[in-house]
XYZ file of C-alpha atoms in Angstrom:
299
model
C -29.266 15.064 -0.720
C -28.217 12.461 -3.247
C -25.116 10.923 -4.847
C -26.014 12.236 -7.866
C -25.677 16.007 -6.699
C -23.029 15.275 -5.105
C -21.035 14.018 -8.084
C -22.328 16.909 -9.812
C -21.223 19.180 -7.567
C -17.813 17.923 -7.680
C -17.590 17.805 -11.290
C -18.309 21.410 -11.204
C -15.326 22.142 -8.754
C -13.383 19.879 -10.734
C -13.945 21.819 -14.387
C -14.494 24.988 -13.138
C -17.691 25.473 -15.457
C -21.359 24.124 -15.729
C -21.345 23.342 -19.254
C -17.876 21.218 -19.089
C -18.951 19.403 -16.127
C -22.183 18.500 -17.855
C -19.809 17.346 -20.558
C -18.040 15.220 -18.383
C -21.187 13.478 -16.623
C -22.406 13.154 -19.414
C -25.969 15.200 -18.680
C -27.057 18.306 -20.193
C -26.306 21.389 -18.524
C -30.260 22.277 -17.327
C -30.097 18.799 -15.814
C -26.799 19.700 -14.064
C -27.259 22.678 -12.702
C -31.057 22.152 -11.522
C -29.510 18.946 -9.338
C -26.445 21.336 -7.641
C -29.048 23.888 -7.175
C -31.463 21.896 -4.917
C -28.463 21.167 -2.991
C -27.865 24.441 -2.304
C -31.731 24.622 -1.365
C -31.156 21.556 0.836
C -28.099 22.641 2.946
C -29.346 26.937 3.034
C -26.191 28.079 1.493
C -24.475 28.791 -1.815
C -22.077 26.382 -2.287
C -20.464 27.768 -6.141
C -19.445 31.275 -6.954
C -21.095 31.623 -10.834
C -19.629 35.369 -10.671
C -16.030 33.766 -11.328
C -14.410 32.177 -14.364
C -13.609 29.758 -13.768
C -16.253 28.849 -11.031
C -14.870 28.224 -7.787
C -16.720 26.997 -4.605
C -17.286 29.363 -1.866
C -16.339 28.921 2.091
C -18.985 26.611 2.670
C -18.241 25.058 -0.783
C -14.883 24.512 0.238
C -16.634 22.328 3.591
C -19.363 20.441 1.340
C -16.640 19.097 -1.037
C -14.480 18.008 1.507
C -16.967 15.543 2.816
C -18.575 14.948 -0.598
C -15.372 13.756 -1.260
C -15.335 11.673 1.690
C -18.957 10.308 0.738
C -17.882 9.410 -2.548
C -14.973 7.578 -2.234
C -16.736 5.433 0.241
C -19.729 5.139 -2.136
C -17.459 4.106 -4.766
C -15.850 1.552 -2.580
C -18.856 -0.687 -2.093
C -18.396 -2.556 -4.659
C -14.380 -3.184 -5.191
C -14.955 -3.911 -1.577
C -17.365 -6.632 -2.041
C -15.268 -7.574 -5.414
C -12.211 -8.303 -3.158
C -14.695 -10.255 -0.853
C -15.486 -12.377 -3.854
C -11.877 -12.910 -5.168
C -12.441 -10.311 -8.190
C -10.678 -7.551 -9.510
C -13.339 -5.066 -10.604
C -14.119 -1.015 -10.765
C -12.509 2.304 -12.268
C -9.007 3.098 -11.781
C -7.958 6.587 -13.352
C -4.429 6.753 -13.682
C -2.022 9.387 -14.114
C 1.094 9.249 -15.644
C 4.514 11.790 -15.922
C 5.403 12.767 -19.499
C 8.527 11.249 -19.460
C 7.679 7.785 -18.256
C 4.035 7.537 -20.349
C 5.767 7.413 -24.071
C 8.203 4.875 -22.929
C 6.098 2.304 -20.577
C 2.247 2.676 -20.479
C 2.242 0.448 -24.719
C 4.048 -1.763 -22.603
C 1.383 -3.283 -19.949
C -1.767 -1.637 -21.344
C -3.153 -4.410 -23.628
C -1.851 -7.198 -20.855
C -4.001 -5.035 -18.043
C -6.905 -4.977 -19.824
C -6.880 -8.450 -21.533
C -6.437 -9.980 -17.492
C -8.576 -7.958 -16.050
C -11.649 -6.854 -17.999
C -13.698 -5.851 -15.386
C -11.279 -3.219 -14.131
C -12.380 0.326 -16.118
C -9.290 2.330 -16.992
C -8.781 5.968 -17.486
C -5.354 7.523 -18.180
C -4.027 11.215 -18.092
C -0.943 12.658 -18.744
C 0.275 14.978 -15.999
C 2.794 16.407 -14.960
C 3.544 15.866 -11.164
C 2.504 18.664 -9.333
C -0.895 18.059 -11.247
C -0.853 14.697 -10.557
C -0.684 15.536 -6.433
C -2.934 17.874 -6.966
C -5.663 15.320 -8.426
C -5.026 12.619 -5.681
C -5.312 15.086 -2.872
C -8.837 15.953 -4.689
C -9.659 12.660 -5.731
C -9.541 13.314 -9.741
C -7.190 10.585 -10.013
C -7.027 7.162 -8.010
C -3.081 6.381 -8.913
C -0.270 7.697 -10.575
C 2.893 6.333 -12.532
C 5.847 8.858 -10.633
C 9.309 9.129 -10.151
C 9.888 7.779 -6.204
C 10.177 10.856 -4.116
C 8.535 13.677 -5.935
C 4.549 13.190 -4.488
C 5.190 14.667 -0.954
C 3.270 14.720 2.319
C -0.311 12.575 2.184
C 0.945 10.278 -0.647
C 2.105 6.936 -0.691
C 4.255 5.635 -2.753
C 5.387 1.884 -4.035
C 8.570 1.709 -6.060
C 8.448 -0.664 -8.793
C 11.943 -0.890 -10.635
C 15.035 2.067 -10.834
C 15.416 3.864 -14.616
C 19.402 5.010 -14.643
C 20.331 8.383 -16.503
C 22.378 8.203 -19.544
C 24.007 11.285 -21.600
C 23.029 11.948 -25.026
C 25.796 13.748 -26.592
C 26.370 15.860 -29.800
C 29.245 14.626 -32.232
C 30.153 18.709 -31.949
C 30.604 18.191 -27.952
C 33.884 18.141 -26.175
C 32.418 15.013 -24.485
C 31.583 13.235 -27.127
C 34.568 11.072 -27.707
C 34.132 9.571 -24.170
C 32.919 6.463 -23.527
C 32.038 7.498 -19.945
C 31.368 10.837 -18.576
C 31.527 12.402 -15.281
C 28.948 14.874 -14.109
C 31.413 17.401 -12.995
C 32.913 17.137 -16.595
C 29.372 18.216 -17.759
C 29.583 22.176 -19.358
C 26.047 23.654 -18.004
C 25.669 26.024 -21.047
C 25.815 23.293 -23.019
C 23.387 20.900 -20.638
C 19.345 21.482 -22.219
C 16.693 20.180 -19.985
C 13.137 19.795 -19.726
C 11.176 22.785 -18.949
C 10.029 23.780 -15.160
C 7.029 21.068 -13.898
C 8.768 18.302 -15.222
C 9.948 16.498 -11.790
C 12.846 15.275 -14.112
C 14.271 18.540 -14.395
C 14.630 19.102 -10.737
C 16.121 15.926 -10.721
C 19.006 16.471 -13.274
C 19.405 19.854 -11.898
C 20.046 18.089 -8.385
C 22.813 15.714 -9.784
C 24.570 18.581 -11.292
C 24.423 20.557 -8.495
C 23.163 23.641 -10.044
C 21.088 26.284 -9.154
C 17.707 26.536 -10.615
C 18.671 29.896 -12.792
C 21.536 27.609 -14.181
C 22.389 28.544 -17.700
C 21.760 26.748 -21.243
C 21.604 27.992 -24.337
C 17.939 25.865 -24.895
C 14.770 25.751 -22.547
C 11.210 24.000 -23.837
C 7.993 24.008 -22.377
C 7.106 21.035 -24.234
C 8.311 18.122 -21.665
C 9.613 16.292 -24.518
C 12.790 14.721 -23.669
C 12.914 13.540 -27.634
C 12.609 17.276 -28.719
C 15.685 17.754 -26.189
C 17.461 14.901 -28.059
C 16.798 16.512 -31.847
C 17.722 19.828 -30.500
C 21.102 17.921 -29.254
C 21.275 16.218 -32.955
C 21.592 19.764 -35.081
C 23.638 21.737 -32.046
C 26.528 20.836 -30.081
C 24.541 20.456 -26.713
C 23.881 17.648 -24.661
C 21.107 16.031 -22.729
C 20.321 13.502 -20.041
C 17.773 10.894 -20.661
C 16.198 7.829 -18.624
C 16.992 4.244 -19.466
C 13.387 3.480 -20.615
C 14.203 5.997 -23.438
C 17.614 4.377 -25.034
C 15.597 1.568 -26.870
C 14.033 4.524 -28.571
C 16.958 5.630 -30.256
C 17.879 4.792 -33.855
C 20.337 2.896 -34.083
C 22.293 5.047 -36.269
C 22.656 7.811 -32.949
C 23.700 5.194 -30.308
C 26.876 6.558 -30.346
C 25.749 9.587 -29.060
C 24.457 7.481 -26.110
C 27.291 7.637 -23.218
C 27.199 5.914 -19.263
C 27.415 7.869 -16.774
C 30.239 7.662 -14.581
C 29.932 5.319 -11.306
C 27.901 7.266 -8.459
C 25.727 9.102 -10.973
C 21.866 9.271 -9.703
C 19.171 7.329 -11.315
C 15.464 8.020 -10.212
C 12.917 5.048 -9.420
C 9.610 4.584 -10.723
C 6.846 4.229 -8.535
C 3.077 3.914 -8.200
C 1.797 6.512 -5.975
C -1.823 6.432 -4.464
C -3.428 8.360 -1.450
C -3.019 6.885 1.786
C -6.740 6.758 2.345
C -7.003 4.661 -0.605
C -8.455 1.536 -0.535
C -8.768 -0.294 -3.768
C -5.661 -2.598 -3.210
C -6.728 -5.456 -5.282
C -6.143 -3.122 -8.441
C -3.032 -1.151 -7.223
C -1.597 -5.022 -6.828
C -2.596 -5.895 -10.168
C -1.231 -2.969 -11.631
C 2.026 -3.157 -9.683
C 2.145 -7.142 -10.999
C 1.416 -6.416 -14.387
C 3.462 -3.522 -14.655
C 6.640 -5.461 -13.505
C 5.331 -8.721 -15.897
C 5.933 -6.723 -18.622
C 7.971 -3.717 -17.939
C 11.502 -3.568 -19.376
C 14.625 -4.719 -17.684
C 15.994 -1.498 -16.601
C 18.437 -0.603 -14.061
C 19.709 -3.715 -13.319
């Protein structure tokens, strides 16, 4: 049994196909599948079903991946473990981030990240945050960019700065002429949010009270709360939008930009890792560098 099979084998669980997990490792497929094959010849058992699409592991898949997991991490560790040792900041971090915090904040600290610490190798994915739990619980993923609160059981969680909610009104709305607007004053038919998956959505629908089959005349799947704001430019609808998003709009719509009354919610951004996780040395300098350059919201 070697590392190599068992990265293989996990890629395969991961993809749910041969030829995209050869992809990923960057092998070719013969190559691939010869290496998870003498593991099966090793351990006596089939560890993939290659009847389903996508392939999925079988019982004693299911127990092989769970400690190649394991294995792996550890492996991985070695050396950001003897990097720390050494005062360094070194290895892979693969980062996921929600939709509506990645447009707004990743340009922000990216370039500053990887100009002070170029030995760190960085991966990011877009995800929303069921996906995102998902991943860390199977180790696709190392971290995660999150609204506080949202990750659940097995997750940790360090909040990093809180992102206030603003209205973005129509001209056409009732609402529109106020300065500052209550949430109780808020018309649900005319409220459009983000489509189900979005943690923001469950969120808003929270500070409004509402049930989750509450009406609006718009829903979108595409998680794009500046698709929500053009739908609220050309109807008479309104929306409700994070602080990291106002410097975003033109200056010619500000007025459609309204506070929201005292008491209103505002969610908290957070990095969330797995509790078993152990590269600290580049969770802190994400965390630092993230707050170096991060914008001064919801103070």
């Amino acid at each position: 049994m070697t590392i190599i099979q068992l990265e293989y084998l996990l890629a395969v669980a991961n993809c749910g196909s041969f030829s995209l997990a050869a992809e990923h490792c960057f092998v070719t497929q013969p190559s691939l599948s010869m290496q998870v094959k003498a593991l099966e010849e090793e351990l006596g058992v089939v560890l993939l079903d290659r009847s389903k699409k996508p392939v999925i592991p079988t019982e004693a898949g299911d127990v092989v991946l769970e400690r190649a997991r394991e294995t792996l991490r550890a492996y991985n560790n070695i050396r950001e473990s003897v990097a720390e040792l050494k005062g360094e900041t070194s290895g892979k971090l693969r980062l996921g981030v929600i939709p509506t915090i990645a447009p707004y904040l990743l340009h922000k600290f990216i370039l500053a990240f990887v100009r002070d610490y170029p030995k760190v190798e960085l991966e990011i994915s877009e995800m929303i945050t069921s996906d995102i739990v998902e991943a860390l619980k199977r180790d696709r993923i190392d971290a995660a960019l999150v609204a506080s609160g949202t990750c659940g059981e097995g997750i940790l969680e360090q909040e990093l700065f809180n992102d206030r909610f603003f209205a973005y009104v129509s001209p056409e709305n009732a609402l529109y002429e106020r300065s500052n607007i209550r949430i109780e004053d808020i018309d649900l038919r005319d409220l459009v949010i983000l489509s189900a998956g979005n943690c923001m959505r469950d969120q808003i629908i929270e500070l409004c009270q509402a049930k989750r089959d509450m009406p609006s005349h718009y829903s979108f799947e595409s998680g794009s709360l500046d698709t929500l704001m053009r739908i609220v430019d050309c109807t008479s609808c309104l929306t409700i939008i994070p602080e990291m998003a106002v410097e975003y709009i033109p200056a010619d719509h500000r007025d459609r930009l309204k506070m929201l009354a005292k008491g209103a919610t505002s969610r908290k951004i957070a990095v969330a890792v797995r509790r078993t996780y152990v590269k600290s040395s580049i969770i802190k300098a994400l965390t630092d560098t993230i707050m170096a350059n991060a914008p001064e919201v919801g103070n």
